[in-house]
Short mmCIF file of C-alpha atoms and ligand atoms in Angstrom, two decimals:
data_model
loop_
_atom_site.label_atom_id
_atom_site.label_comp_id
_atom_site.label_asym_id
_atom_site.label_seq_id
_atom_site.Cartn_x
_atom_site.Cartn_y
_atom_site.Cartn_z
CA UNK N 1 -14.52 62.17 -65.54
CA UNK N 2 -13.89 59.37 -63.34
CA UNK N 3 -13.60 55.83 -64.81
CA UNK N 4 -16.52 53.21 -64.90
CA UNK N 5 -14.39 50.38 -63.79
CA UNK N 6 -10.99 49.87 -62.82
CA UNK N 7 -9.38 46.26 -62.43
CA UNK N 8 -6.45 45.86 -60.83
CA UNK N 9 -4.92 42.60 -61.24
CA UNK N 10 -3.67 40.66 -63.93
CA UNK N 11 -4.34 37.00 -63.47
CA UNK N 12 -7.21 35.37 -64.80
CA UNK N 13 -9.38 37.44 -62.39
CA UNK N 14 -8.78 40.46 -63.87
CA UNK N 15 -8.71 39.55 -67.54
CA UNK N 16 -12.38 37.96 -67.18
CA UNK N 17 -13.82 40.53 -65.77
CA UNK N 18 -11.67 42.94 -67.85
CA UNK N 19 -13.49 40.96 -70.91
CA UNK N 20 -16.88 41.27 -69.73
CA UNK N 21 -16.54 44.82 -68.45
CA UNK N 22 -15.38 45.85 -72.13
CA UNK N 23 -18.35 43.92 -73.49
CA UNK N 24 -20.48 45.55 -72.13
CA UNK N 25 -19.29 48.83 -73.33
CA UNK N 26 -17.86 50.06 -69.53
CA UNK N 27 -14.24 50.94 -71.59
CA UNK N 28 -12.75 49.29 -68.71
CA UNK N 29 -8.88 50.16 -67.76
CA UNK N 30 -6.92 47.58 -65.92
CA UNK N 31 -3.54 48.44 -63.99
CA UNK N 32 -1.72 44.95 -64.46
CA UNK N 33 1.45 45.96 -61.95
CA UNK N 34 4.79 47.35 -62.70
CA UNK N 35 7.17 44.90 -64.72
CA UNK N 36 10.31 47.01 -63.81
CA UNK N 37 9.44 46.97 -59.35
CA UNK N 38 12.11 44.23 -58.11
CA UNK N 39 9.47 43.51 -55.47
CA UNK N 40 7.22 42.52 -57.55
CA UNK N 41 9.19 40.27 -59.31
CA UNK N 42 10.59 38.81 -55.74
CA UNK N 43 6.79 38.05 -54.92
CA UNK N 44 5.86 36.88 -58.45
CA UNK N 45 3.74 39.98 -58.93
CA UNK N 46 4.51 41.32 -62.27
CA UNK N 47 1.84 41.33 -64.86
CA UNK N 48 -0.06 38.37 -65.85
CA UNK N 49 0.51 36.92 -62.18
CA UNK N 50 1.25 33.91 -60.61
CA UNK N 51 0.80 31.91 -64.09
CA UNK N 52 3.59 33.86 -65.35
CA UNK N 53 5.57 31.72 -63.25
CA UNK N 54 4.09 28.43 -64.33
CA UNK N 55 5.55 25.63 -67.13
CA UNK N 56 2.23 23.86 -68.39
CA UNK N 57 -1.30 24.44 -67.62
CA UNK N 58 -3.26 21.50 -67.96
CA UNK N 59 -6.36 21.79 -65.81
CA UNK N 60 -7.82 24.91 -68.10
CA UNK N 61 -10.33 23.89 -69.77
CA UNK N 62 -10.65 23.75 -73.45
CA UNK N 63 -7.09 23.30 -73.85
CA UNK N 64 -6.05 19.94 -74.53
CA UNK N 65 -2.71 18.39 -76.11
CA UNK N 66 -2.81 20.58 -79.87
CA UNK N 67 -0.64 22.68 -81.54
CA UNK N 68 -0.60 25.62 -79.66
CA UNK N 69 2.26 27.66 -80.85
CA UNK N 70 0.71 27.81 -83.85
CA UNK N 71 -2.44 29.24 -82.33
CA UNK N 72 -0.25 31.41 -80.47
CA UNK N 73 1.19 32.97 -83.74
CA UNK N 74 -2.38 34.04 -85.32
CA UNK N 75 -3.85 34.71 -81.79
CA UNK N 76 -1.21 37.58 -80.61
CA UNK N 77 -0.11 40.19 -82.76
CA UNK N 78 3.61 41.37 -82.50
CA UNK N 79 3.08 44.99 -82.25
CA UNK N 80 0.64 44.39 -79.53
CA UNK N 81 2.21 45.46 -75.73
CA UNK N 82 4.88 43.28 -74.78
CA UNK N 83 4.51 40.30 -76.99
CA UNK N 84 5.69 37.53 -75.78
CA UNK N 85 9.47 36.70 -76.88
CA UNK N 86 8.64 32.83 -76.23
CA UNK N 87 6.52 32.73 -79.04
CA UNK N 88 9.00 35.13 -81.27
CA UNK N 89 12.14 33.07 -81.19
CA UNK N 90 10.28 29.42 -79.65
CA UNK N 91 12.62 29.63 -76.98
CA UNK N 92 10.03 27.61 -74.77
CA UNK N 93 8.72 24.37 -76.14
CA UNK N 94 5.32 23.55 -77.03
CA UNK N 95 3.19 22.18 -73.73
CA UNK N 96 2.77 18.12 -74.78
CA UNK N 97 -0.41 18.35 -72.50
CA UNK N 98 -2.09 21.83 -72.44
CA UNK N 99 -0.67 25.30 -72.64
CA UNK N 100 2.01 27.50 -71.10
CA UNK N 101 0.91 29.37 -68.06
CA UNK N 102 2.53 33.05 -69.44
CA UNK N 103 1.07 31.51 -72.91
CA UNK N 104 -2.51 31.17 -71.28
CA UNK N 105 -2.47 34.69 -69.92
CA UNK N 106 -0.65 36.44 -72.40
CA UNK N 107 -4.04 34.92 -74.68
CA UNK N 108 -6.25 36.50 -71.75
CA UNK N 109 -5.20 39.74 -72.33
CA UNK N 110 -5.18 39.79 -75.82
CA UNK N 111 -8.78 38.86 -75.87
CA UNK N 112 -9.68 41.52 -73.26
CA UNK N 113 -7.52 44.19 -75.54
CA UNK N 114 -9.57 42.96 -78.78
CA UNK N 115 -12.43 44.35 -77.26
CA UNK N 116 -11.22 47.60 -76.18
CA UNK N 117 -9.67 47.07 -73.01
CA UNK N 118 -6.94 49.82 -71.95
CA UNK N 119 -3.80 48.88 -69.79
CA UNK N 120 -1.63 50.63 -67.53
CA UNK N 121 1.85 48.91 -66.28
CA UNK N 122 1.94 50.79 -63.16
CA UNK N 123 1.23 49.48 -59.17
CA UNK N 124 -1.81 50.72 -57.32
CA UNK N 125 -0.22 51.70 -54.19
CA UNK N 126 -3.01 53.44 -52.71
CA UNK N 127 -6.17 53.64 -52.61
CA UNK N 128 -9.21 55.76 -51.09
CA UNK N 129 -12.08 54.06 -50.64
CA UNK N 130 -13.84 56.23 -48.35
CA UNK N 131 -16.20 58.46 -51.11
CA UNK N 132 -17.42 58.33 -54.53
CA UNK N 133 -15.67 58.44 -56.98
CA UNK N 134 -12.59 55.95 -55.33
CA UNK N 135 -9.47 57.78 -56.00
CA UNK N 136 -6.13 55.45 -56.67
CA UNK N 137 -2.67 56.61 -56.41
CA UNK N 138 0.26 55.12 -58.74
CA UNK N 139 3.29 54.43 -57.68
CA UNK N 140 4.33 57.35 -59.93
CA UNK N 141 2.32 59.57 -57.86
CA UNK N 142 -0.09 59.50 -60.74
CA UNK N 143 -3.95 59.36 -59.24
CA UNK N 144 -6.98 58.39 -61.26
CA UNK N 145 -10.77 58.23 -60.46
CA UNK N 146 -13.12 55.21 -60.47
CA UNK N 147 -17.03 54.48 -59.79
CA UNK N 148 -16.75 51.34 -59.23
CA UNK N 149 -13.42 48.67 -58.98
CA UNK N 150 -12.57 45.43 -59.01
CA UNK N 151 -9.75 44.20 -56.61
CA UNK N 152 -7.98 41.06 -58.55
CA UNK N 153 -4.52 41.55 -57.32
CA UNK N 154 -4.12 37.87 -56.57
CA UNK N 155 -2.22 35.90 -53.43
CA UNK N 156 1.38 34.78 -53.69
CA UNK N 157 2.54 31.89 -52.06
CA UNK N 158 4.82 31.87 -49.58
CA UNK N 159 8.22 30.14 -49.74
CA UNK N 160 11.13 29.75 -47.24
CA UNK N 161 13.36 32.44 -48.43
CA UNK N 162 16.64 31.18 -49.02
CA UNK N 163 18.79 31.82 -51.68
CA UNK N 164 19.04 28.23 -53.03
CA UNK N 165 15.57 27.70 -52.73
CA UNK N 166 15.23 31.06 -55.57
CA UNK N 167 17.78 30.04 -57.61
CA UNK N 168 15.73 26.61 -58.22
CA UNK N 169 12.31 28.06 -58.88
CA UNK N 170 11.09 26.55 -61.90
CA UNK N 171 13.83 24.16 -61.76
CA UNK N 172 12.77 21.92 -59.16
CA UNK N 173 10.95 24.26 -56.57
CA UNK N 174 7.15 25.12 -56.75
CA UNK N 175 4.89 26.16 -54.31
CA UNK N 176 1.82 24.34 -56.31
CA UNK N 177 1.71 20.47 -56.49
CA UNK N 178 -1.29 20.65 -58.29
CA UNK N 179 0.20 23.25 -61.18
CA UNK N 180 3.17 21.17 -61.53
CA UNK N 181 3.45 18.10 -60.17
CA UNK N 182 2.94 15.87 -63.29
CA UNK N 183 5.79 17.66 -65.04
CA UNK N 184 7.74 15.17 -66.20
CA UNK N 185 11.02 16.46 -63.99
CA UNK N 186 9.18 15.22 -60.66
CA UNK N 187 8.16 12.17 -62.43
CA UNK N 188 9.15 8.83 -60.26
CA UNK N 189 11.29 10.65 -58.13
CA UNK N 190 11.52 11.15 -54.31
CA UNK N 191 10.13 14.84 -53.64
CA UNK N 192 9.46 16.90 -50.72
CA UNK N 193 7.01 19.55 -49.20
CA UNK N 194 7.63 21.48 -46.79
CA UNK N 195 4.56 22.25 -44.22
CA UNK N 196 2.04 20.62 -42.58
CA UNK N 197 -0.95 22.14 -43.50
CA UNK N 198 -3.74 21.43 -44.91
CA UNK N 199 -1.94 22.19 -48.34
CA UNK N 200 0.80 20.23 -47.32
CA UNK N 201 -0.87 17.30 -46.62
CA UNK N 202 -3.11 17.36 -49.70
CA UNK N 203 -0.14 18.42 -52.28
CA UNK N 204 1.97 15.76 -50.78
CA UNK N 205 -1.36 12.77 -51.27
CA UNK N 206 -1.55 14.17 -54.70
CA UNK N 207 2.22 13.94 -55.70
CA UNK N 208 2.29 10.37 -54.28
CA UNK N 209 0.41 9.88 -57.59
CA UNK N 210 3.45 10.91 -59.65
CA UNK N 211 6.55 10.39 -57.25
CA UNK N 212 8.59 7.33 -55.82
CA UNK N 213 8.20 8.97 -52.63
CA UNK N 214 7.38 12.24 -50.46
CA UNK N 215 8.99 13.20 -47.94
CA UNK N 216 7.38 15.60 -45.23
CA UNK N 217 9.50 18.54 -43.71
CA UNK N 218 7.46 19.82 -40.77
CA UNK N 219 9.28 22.36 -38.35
CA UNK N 220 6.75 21.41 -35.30
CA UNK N 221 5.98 17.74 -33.82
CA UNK N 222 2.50 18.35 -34.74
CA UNK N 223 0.32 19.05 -37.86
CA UNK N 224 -1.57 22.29 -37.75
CA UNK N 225 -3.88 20.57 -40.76
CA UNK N 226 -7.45 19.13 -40.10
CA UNK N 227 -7.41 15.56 -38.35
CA UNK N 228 -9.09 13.83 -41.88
CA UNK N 229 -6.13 15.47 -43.79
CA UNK N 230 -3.33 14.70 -41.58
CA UNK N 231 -4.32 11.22 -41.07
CA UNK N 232 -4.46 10.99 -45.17
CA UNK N 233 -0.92 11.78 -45.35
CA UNK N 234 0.33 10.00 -42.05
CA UNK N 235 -1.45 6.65 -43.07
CA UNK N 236 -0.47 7.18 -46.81
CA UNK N 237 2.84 4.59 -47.21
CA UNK N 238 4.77 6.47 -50.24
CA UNK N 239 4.89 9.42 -47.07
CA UNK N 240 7.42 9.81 -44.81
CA UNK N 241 7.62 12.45 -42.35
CA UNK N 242 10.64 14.25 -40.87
CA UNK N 243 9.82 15.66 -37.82
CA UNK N 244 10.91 19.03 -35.72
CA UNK N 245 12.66 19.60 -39.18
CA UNK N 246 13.67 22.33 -41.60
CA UNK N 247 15.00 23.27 -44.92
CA UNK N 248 18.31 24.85 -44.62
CA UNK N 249 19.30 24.50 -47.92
CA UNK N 250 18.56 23.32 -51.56
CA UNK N 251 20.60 20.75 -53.25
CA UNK N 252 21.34 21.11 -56.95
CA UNK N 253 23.63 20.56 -60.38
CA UNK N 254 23.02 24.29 -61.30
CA UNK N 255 20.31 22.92 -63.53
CA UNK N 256 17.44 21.16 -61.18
CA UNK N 257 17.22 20.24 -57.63
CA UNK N 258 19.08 17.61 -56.41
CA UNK N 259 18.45 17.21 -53.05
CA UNK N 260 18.00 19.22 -49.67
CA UNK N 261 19.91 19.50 -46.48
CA UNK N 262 17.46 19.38 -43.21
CA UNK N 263 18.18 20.40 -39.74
CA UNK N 264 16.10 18.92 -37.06
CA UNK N 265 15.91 21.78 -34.38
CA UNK N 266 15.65 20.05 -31.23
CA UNK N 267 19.37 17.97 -32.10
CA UNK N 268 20.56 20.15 -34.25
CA UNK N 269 21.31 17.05 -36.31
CA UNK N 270 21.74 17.78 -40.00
CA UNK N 271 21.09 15.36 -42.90
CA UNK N 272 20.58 15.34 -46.87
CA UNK N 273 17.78 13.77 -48.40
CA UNK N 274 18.19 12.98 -51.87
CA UNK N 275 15.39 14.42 -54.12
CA UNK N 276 14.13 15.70 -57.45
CA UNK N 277 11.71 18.66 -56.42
CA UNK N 278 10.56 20.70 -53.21
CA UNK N 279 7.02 21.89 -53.17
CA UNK N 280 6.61 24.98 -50.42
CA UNK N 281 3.36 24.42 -48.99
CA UNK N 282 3.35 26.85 -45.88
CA UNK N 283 0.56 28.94 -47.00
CA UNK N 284 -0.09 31.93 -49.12
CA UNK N 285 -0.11 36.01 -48.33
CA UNK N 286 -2.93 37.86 -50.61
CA UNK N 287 -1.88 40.79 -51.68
CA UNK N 288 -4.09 43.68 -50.12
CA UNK N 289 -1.37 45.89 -48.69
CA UNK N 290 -2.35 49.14 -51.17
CA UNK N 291 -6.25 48.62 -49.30
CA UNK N 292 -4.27 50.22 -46.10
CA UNK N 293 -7.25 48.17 -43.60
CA UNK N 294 -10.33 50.08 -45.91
CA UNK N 295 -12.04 46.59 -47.18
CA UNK N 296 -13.11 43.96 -44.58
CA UNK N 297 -10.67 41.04 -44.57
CA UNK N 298 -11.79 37.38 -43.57
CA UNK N 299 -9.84 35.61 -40.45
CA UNK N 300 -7.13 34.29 -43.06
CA UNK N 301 -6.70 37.73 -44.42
CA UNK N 302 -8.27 37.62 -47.88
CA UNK N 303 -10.65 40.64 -49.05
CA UNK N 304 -14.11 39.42 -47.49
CA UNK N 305 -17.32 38.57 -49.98
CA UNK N 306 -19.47 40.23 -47.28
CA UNK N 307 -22.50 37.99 -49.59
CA UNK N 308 -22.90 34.08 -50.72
CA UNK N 309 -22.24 33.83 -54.25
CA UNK N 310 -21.18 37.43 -55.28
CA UNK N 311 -18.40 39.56 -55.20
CA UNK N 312 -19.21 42.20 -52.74
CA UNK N 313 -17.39 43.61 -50.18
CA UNK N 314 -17.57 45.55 -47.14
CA UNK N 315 -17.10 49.01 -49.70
CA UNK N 316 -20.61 49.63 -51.84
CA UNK N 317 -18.88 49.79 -55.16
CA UNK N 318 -15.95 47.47 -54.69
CA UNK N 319 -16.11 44.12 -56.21
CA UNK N 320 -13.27 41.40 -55.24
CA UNK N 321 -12.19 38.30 -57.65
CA UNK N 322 -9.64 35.02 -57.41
CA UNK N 323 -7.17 34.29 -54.98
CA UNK N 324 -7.28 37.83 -53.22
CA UNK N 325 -10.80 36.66 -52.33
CA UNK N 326 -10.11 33.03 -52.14
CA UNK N 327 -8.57 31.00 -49.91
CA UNK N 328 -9.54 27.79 -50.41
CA UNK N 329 -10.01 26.86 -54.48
CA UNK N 330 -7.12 28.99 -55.45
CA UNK N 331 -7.32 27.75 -59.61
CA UNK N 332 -7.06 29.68 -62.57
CA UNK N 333 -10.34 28.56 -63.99
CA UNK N 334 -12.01 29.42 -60.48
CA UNK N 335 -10.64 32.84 -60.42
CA UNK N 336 -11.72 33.71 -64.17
CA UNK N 337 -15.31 32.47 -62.68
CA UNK N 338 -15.45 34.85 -60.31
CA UNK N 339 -14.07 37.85 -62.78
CA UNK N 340 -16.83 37.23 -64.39
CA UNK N 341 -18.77 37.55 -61.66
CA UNK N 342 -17.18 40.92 -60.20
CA UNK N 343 -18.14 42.77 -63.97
CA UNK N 344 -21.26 41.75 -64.18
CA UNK N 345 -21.57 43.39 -60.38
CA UNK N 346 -20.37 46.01 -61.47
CA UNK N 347 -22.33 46.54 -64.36
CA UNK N 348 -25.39 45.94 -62.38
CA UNK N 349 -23.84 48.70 -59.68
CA UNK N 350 -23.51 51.60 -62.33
CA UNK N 351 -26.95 50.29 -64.04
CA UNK N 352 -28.72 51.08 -60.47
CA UNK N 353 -26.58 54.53 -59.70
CA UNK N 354 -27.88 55.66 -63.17
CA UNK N 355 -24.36 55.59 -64.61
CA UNK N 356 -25.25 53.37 -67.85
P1 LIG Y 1 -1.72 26.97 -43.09
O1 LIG Y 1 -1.40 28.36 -42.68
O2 LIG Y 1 -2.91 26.29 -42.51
O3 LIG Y 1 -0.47 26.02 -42.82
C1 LIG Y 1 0.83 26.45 -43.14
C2 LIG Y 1 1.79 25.35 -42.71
O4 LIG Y 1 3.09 25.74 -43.12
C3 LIG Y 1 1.84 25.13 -41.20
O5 LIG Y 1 2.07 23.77 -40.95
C4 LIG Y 1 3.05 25.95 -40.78
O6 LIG Y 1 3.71 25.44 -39.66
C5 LIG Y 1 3.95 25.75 -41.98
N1 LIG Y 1 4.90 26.82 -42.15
C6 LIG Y 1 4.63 28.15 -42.25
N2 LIG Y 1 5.76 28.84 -42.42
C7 LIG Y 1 6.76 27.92 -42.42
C8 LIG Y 1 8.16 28.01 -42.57
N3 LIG Y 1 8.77 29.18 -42.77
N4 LIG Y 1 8.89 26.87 -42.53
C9 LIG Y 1 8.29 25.68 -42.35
N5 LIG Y 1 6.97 25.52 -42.21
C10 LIG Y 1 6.21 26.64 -42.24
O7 LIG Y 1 -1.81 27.09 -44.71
P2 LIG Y 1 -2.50 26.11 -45.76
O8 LIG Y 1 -2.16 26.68 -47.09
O9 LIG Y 1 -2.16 24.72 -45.51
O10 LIG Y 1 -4.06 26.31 -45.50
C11 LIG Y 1 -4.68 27.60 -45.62
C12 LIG Y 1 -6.19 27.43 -45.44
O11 LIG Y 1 -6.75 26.74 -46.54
C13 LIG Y 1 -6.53 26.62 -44.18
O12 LIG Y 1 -7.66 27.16 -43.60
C14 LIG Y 1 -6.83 25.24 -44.72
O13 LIG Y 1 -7.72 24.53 -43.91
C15 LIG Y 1 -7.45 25.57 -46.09
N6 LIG Y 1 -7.23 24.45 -47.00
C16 LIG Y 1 -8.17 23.46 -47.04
C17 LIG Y 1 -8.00 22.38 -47.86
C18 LIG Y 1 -9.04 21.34 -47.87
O14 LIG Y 1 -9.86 21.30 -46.97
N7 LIG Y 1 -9.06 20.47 -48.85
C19 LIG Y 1 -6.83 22.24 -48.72
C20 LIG Y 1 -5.87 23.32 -48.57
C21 LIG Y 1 -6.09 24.37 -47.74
P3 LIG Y 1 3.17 25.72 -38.15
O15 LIG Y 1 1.98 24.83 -37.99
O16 LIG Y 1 4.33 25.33 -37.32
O17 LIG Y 1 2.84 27.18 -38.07
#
């Protein structure tokens, strides 16, 4: 018998709709990504997503400054999955102003298992899209059937790739201003972003909130972001841009980031800039490489909604939620909107193809 619904994903997408697909009674099975796939946890795809990676969480709703950890304790139970060592042993501290990103989702997907939810740790690494019932394949050759799916595999963002800049993730380097620029490590320090985006130029306005000053690292002479944008940034004082420049290398004391060494690529000219973060704004890559071309992707490269305000896509059947879908709002609690969305789609599809 094939499955009713199959999420794959494991971000807030995927635990909404994996919550209101169990529910309403569609014994939904999600397939949350292999923890053990050393690609994964390059690209910051292992189960519960790009939140895993986080520190504090303080733009989802309906969790202000409290005592979380306690909450935590009575909210996950021990012999459930992999529970979550942090809370165990208090390794991490309690957030002073919201929650834990891992904390957050490791609470999503208790609440979707409390209401029957099955889980695979395994990658979807193929899928066939072309009849009913879809057919997936696992990366352990495993395959499984499914009337309808929901695609909330998430985007990661992009970074540089070097070496330095890894070893300093979480300790200085972020690719999301907005997640974790009012931690107070970046607080009333110089910073820098690297891009010159859109993103770029709006995470580098917003940390000008927080930091003594941003610096700018753009590779061209020119801003690929919108004129309004660009001019935002370039007229903003607390910016200053370093032009024709890159990031060859991340400064720290082994415990946060220091600084950065730049090369400017028309002298060659190399300098250090003395800093206290790096934010990587130089765009994101959603992750549809298991669709193999079968769903409609937008211009940007994100799983088309082929319909204003719902979840279709270009496959009858196939629902698509959060950042593989978006690429614009790209937020936890905008994501777990639209996983919502994609289960009750797809409760609606198997309602009209007579399978509830
Ligand atoms: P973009 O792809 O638009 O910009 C990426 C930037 O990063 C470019 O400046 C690019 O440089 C630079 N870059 C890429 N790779 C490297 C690298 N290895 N080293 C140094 N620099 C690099 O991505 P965004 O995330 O900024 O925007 C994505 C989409 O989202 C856009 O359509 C944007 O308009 C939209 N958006 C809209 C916002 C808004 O309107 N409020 C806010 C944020 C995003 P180069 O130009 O040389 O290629």
């Amino acid at each position: 018998m094939p499955e009713k619904v199959i999420i794959i994903g494991s971000g807030p997408a995927a635990w909404t709709a994996a919550i209101y697909a169990a529910r309403a009674q569609l014994d939904p099975l999600v397939f949350q990504g292999n923890p053990y796939d050393n690609n994964n946890k390059a690209n910051g795809t292992l189960p519960l997503g790009q939140l895993a990676l986080t520190t504090e969480v303080e733009n989802f709703p309906s969790w202000p400054a409290g005592d979380t950890r306690a909450y935590l304790k009575t909210a996950l139970k021990p012999d459930d999955l992999d529970f979550p060592y942090w809370v165990a042993d208090d390794k991490i501290p309690q957030p002073t102003h919201g929650i834990n990103g891992p904390e957050l989702m490791a609470l999503m997907r208790q609440q979707a298992v409390n209401f029957g939810t099955r889980i695979e740790s395994k990658d979807v690494v193929k899928v066939d899209l072309k009849k009913q019932p879809f057919t997936l394949t696992m990366h352990d050759g495993s395959t499984v059937e499914a009337l309808t799916l929901i695609i909330a595999t998430g985007a990661r963002a992009n970074y540089l790739g070097l070496p330095s800049e890894d070893k300093y993730k979480n300790k200085g380097v972020s690719a999301c201003a907005v997640c974790d620029g009012f931690l107070p490590i970046f607080r009333n320090k110089p910073l820098v972003v690297v891009g010159a985006g859109d993103s770029a130029c709006e995470e580098a306005t917003y940390l000008t909130k927080f930091a003594s000053k941003v610096h700018m690292v753009v590779r061209r002479d020119v801003m690929r972001a919108s004129k309004i944008m660009a001019e935002r940034a370039l007229k903003n004082p607390k910016i200053e841009m370093h032009w024709n420049s890159v990031v060859e290398e991340v400064l720290g004391n082994e415990k946060v980031v220091t600084g950065v060494r730049l090369q400017n690529n028309k002298t060659n000219v190399k300098s250090e800039l003395e800093v206290g973060g790096m934010f990587c704004a130089i765009g994101h890559t959603p992750n549809v490489g298991f669709l193999d071309g079968q769903l409609e992707l937008n211009e940007l490269g994100y799983v088309k909604w082929t319909t204003v305000a719902r979840t279709y896509t270009s496959v009858d059947g196939v629902f698509a939620a959060g950042d593989v879908a978006d690429d614009y709002y790209r937020q936890a609690v905008s994501a777990a909107g639209t996983g919502c969305m994609a289960a009750l789609d797809a409760e609606r599809w198997l309602g009209h193809h007579g399978h509830v």
